[in-house]
PDB file of C-alpha atoms and ligand atoms in Angstrom:
ATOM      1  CA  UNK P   4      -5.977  11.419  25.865  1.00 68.00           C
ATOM      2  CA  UNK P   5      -1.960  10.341  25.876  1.00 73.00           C
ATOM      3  CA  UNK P   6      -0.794   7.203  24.662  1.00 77.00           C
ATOM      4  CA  UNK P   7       2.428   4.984  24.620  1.00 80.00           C
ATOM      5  CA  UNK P   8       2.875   2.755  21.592  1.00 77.00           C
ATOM      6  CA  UNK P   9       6.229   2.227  22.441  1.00 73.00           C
ATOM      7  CA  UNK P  10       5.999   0.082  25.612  1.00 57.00           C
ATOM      8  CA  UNK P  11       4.764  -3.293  24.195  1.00 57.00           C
ATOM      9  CA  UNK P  12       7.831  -4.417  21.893  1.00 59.00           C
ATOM     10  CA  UNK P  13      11.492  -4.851  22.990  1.00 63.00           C
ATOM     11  CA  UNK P  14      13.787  -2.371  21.556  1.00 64.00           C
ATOM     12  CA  UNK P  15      15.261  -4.585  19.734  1.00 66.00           C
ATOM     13  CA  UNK P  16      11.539  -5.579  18.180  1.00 90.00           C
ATOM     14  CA  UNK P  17      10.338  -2.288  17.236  1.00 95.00           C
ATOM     15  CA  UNK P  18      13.156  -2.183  14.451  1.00 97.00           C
ATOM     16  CA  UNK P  19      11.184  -3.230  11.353  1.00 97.00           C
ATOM     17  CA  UNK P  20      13.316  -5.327   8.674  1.00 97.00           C
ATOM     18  CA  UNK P  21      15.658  -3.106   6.572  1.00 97.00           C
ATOM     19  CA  UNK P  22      15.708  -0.165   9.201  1.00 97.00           C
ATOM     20  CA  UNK P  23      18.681   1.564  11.353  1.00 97.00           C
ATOM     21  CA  UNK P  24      17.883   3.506  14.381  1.00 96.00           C
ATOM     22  CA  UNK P  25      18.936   7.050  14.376  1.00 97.00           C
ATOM     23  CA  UNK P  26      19.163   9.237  17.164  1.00 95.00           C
ATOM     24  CA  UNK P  27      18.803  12.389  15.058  1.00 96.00           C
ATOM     25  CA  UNK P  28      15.813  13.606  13.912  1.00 97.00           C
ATOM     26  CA  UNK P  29      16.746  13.996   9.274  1.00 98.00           C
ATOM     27  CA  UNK P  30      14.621  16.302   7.578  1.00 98.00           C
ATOM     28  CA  UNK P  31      13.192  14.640   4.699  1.00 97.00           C
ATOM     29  CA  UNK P  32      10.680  16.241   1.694  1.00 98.00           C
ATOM     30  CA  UNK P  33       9.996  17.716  -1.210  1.00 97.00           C
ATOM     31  CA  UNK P  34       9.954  21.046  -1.989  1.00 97.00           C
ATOM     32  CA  UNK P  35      10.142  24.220  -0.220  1.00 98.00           C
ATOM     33  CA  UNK P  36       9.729  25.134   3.450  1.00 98.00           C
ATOM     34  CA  UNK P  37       6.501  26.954   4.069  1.00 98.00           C
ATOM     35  CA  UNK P  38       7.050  30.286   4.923  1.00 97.00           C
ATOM     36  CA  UNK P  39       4.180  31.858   7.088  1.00 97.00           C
ATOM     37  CA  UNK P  40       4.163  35.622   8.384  1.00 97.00           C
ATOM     38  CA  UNK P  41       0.745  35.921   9.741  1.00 98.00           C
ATOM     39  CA  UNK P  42      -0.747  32.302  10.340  1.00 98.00           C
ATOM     40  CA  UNK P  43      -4.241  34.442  11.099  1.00 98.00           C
ATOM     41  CA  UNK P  44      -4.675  35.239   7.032  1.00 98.00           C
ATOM     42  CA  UNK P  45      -2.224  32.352   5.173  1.00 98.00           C
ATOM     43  CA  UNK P  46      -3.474  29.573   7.415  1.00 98.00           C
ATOM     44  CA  UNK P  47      -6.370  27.763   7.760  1.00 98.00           C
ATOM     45  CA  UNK P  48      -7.632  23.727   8.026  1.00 99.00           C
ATOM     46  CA  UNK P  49     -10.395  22.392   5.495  1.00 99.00           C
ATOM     47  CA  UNK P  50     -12.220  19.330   6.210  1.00 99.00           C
ATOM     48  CA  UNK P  51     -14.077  18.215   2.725  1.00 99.00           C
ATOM     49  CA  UNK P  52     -14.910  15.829   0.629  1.00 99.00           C
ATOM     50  CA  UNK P  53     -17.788  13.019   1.863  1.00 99.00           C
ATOM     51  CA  UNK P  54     -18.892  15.009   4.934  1.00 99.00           C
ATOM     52  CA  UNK P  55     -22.299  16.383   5.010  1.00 98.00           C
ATOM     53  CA  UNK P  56     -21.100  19.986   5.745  1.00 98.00           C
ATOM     54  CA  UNK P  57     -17.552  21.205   5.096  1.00 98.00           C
ATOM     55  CA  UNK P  58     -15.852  22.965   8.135  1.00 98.00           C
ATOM     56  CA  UNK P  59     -13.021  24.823   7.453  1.00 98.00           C
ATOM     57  CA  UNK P  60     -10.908  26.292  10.914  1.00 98.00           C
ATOM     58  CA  UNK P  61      -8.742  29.068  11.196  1.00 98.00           C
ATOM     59  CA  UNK P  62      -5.076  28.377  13.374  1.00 98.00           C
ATOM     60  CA  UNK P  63      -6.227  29.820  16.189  1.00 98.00           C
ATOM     61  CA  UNK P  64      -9.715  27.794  16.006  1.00 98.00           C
ATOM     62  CA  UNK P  65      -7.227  24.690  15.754  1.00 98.00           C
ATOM     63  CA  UNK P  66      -5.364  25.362  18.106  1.00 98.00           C
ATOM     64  CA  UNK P  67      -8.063  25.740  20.907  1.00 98.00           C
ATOM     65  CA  UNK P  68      -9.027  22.022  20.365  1.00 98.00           C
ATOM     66  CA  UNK P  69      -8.543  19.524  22.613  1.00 98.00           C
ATOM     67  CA  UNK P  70      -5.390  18.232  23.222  1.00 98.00           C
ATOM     68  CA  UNK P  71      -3.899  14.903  23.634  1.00 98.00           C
ATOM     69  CA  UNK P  72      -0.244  13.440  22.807  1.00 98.00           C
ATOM     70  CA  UNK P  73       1.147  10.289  22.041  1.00 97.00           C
ATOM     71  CA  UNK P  74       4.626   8.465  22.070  1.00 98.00           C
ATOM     72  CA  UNK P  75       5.796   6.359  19.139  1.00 98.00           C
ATOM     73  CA  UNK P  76       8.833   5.835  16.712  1.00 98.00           C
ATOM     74  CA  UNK P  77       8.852   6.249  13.074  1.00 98.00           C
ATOM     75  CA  UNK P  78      10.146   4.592  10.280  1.00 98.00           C
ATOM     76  CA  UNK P  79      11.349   6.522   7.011  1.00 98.00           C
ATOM     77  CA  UNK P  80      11.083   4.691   3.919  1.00 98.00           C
ATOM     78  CA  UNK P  81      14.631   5.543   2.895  1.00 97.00           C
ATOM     79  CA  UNK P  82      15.636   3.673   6.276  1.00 98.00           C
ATOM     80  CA  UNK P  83      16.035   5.258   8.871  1.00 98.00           C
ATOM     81  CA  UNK P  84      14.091   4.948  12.201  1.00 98.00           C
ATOM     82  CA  UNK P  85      13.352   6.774  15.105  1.00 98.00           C
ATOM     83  CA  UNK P  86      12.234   5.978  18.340  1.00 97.00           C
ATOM     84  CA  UNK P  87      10.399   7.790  21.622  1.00 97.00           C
ATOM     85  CA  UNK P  88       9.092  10.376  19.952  1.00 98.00           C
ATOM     86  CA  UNK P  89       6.683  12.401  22.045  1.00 98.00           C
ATOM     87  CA  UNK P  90       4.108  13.857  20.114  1.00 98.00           C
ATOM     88  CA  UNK P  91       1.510  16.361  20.975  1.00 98.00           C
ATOM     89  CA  UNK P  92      -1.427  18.008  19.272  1.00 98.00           C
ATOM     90  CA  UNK P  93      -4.837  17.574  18.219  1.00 98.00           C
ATOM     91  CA  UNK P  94      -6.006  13.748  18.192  1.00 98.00           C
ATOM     92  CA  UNK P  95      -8.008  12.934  15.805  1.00 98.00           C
ATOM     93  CA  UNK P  96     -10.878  11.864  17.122  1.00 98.00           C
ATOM     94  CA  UNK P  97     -11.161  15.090  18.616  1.00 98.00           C
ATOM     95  CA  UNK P  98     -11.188  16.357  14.623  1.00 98.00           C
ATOM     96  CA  UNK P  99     -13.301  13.996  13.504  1.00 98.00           C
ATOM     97  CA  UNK P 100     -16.080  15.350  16.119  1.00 98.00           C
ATOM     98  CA  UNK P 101     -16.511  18.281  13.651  1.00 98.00           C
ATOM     99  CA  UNK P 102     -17.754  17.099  10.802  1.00 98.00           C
ATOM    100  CA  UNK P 103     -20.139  14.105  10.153  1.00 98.00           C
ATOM    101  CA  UNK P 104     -18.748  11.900   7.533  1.00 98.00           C
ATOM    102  CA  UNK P 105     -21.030   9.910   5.075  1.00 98.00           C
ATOM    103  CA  UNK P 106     -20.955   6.210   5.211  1.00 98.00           C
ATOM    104  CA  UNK P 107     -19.508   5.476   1.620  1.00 98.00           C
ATOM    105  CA  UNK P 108     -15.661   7.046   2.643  1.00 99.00           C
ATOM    106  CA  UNK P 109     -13.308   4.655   3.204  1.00 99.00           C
ATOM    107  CA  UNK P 110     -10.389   6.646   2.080  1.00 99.00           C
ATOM    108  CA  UNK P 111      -8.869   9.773   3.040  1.00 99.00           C
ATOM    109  CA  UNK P 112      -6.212  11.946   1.276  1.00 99.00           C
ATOM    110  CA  UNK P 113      -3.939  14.046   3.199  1.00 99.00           C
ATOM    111  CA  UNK P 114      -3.439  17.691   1.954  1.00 99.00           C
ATOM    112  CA  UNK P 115      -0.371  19.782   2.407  1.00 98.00           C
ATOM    113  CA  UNK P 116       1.051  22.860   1.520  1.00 98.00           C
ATOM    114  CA  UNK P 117       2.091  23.117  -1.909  1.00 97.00           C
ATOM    115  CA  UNK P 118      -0.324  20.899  -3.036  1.00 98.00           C
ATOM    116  CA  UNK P 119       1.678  17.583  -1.692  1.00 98.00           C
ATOM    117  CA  UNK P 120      -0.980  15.035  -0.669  1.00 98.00           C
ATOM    118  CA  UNK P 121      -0.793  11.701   0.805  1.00 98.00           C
ATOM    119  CA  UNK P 122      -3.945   8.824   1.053  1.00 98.00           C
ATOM    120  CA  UNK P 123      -4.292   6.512   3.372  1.00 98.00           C
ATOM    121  CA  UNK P 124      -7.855   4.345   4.544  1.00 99.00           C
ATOM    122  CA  UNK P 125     -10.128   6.192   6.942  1.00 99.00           C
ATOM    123  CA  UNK P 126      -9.781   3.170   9.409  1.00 98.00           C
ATOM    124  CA  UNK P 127      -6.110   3.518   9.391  1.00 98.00           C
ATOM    125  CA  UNK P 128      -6.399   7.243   9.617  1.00 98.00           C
ATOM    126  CA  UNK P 129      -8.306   6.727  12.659  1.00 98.00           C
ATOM    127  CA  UNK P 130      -6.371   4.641  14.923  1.00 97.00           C
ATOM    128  CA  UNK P 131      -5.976   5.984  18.388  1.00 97.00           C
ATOM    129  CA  UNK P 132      -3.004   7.301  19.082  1.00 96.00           C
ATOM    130  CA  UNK P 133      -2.945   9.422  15.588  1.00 98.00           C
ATOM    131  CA  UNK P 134      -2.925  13.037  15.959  1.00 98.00           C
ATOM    132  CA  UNK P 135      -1.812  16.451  14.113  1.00 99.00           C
ATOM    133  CA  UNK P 136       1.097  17.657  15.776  1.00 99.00           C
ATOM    134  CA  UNK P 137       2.429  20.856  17.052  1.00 98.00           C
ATOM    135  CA  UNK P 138       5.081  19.864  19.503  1.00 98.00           C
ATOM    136  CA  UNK P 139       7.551  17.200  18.987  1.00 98.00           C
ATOM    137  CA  UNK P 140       9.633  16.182  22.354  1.00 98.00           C
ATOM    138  CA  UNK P 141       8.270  19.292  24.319  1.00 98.00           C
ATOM    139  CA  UNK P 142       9.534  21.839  21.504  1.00 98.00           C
ATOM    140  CA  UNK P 143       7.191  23.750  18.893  1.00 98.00           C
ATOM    141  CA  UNK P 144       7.877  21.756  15.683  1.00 98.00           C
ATOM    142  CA  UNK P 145      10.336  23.882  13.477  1.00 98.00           C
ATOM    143  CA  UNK P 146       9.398  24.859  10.001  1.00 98.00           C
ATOM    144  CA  UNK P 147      11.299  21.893   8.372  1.00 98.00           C
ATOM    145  CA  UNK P 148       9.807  19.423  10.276  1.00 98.00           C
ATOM    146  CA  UNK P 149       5.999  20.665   9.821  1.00 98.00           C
ATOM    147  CA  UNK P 150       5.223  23.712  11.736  1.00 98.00           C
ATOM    148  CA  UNK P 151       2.649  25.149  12.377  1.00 98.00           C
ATOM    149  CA  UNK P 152       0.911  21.333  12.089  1.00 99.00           C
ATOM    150  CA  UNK P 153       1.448  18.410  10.988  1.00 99.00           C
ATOM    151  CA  UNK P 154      -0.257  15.246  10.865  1.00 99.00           C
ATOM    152  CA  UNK P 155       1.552  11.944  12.421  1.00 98.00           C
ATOM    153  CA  UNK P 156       0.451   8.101  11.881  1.00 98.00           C
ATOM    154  CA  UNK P 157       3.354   5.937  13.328  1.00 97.00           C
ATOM    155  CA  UNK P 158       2.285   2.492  11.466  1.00 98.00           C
ATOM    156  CA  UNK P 159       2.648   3.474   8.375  1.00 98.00           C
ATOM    157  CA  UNK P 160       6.249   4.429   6.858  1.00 98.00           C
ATOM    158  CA  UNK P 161       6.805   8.138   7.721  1.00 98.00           C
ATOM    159  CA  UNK P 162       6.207   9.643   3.916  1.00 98.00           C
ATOM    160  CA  UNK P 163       2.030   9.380   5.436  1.00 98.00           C
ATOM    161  CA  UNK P 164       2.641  11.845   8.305  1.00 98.00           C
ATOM    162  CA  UNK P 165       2.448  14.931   6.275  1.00 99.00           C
ATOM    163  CA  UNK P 166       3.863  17.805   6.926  1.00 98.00           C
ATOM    164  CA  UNK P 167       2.677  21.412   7.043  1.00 99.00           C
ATOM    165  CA  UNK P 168      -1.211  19.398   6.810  1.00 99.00           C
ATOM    166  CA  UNK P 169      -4.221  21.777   5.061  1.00 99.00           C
ATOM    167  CA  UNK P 170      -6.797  19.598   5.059  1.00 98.00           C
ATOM    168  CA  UNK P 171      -8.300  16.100   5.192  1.00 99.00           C
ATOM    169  CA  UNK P 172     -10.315  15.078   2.225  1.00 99.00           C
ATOM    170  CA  UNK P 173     -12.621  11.932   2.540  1.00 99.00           C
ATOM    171  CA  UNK P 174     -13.217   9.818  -0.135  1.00 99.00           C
ATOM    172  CA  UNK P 175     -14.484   6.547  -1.703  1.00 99.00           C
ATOM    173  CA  UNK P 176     -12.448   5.457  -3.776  1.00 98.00           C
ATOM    174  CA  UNK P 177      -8.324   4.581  -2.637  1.00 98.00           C
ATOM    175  CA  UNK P 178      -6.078   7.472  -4.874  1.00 98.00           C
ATOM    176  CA  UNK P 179      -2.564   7.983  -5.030  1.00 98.00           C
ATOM    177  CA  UNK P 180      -0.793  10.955  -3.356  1.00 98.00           C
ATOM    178  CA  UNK P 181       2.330  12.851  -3.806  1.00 98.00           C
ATOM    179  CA  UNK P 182       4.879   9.525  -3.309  1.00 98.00           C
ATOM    180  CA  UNK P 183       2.458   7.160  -4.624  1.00 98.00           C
ATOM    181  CA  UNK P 184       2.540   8.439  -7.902  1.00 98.00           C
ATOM    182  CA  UNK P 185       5.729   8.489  -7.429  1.00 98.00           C
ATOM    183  CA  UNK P 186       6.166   4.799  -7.203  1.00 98.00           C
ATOM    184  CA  UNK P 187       5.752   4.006  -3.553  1.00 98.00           C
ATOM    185  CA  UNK P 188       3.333   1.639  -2.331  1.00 98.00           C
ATOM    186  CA  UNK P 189      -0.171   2.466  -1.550  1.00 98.00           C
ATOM    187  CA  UNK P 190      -0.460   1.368   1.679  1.00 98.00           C
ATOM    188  CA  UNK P 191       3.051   1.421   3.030  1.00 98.00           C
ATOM    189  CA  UNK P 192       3.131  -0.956   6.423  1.00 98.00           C
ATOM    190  CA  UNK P 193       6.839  -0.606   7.690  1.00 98.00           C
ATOM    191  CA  UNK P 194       6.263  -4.139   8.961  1.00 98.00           C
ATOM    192  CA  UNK P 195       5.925  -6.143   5.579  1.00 98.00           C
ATOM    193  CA  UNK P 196       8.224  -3.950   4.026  1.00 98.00           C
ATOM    194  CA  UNK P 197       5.394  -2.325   1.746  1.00 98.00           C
ATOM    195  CA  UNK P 198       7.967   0.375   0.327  1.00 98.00           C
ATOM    196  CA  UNK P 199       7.033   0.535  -3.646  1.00 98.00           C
ATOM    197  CA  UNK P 200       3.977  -0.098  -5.528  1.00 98.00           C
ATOM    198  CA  UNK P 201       5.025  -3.730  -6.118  1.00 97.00           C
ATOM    199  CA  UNK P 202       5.992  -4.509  -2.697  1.00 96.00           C
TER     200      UNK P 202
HETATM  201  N1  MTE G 322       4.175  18.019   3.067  1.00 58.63           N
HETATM  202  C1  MTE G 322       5.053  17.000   3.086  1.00 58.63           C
HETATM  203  N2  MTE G 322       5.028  16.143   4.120  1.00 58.63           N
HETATM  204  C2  MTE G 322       5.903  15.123   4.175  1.00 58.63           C
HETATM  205  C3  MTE G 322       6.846  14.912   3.147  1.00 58.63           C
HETATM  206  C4  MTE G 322       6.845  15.813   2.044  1.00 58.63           C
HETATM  207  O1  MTE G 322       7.608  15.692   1.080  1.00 58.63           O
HETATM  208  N3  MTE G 322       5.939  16.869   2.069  1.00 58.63           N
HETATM  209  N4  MTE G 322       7.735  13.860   3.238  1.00 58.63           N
HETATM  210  C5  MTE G 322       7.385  12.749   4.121  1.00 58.63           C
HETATM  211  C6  MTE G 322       8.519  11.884   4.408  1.00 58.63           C
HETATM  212  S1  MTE G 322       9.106  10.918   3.148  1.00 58.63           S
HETATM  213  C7  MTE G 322       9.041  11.738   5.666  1.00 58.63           C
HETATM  214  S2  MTE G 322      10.207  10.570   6.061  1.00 58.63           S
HETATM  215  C8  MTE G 322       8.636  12.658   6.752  1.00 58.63           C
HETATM  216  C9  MTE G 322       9.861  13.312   7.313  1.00 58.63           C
HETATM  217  O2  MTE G 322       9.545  14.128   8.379  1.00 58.63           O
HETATM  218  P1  MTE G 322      10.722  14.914   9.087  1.00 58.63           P
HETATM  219  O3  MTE G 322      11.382  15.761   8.025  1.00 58.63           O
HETATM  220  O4  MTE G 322      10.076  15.708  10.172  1.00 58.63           O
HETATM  221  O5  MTE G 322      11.670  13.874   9.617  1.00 58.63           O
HETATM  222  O6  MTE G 322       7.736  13.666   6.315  1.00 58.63           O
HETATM  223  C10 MTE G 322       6.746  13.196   5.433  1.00 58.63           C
HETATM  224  N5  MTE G 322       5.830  14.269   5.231  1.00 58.63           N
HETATM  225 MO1   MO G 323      10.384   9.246   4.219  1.00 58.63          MO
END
């Protein structure tokens, strides 16, 4: 399926408080780059956690899902924003079909290379339109900004759409990832401003 979330506001209105548009596309994280030489044997996707059975795919087993894109802008944290991106990948809903998860996870946590994780609720994390990405405006993403896959969720500030994505782990209980414990907020709604913990 391919959405647009971009066609309901004004331009003007799809700026949220505190944000300037860019037209580039910065590369923000932390850490090192990935490096990947044979994505067959260093790369695979694990889907854990409250789920009856685990599933864990190889790349090429990902990337023979079903397809779907979507178009959206983001908003950095740090303040930037960026709009009409076209997105494609693997929605998931299409993801979720492979595993069945139990009825007491609310919460899922977002795992990345290097161990960087990010949480955010499993209703959020399952809005339409959400998918992990391999193409960004037509192009295979480049290493920097997630490749082979990354995962994108436009309504939150950008630090939830992780980058080079592992896994999906589905829990009860709300935990903090890799910026959270850092001091950012749990939640992180680019529309109330929801930027640190306090916010
Ligand atoms: N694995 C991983 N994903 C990450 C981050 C990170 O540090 N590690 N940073 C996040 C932040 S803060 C932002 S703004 C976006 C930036 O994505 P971009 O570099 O493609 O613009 O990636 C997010 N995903
Ligand atoms: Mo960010």
């Amino acid at each position: 399926m391919f959405f647009n979330q971009t066609t309901t506001n004004t331009q003007r209105d799809r700026i949220p408080p505190n944000q300037k548009q860019t037209t580039g596309f910065p590369v923000l994280h932390y850490g090192d780059v990935p490096q990947y030489t044979d994505l067959s044997t260093q790369w695979s996707f694990r889907l854990f956690g409250l789920v009856e059975e685990e599933v864990t795919l190889s790349y090429e087993q990902m990337m023979a899902m079903p397809r779907g894109g979507t178009t959206n802008d983001i908003h950095c944290v740090t303040g930037w924003s960026k709009l009409d991106n076209e997105w494609e990948g693997i929605p998931v809903e299409e993801v979720l079909k492979l595993v069945k998860v139990k009825p007491e996870a609310k919460y899922v946590m977002l795992h990345a290379e290097h161990g960087w994780t990010a949480n955010v609720p499993l209703k959020d994390f399952m809005t339409a339109g959400n998918l992990f990405a391999n193409k960004h405006n037509g192009q295979e993403l480049t290493p920097d900004h997630g490749w082979p896959l990354r995962f994108v969720i436009p309504h939150l500030y950008f630090w939830k759409s992780a980058k080079w994505v592992r896994g999906i782990e589905f829990l009860e209980k709300d935990k903090q990832g890799f910026w959270e414990k850092n001091g950012y907020n749990m939640y992180g709604d680019p529309w109330k401003e929801q930027r640190f913990a306090w916010d």
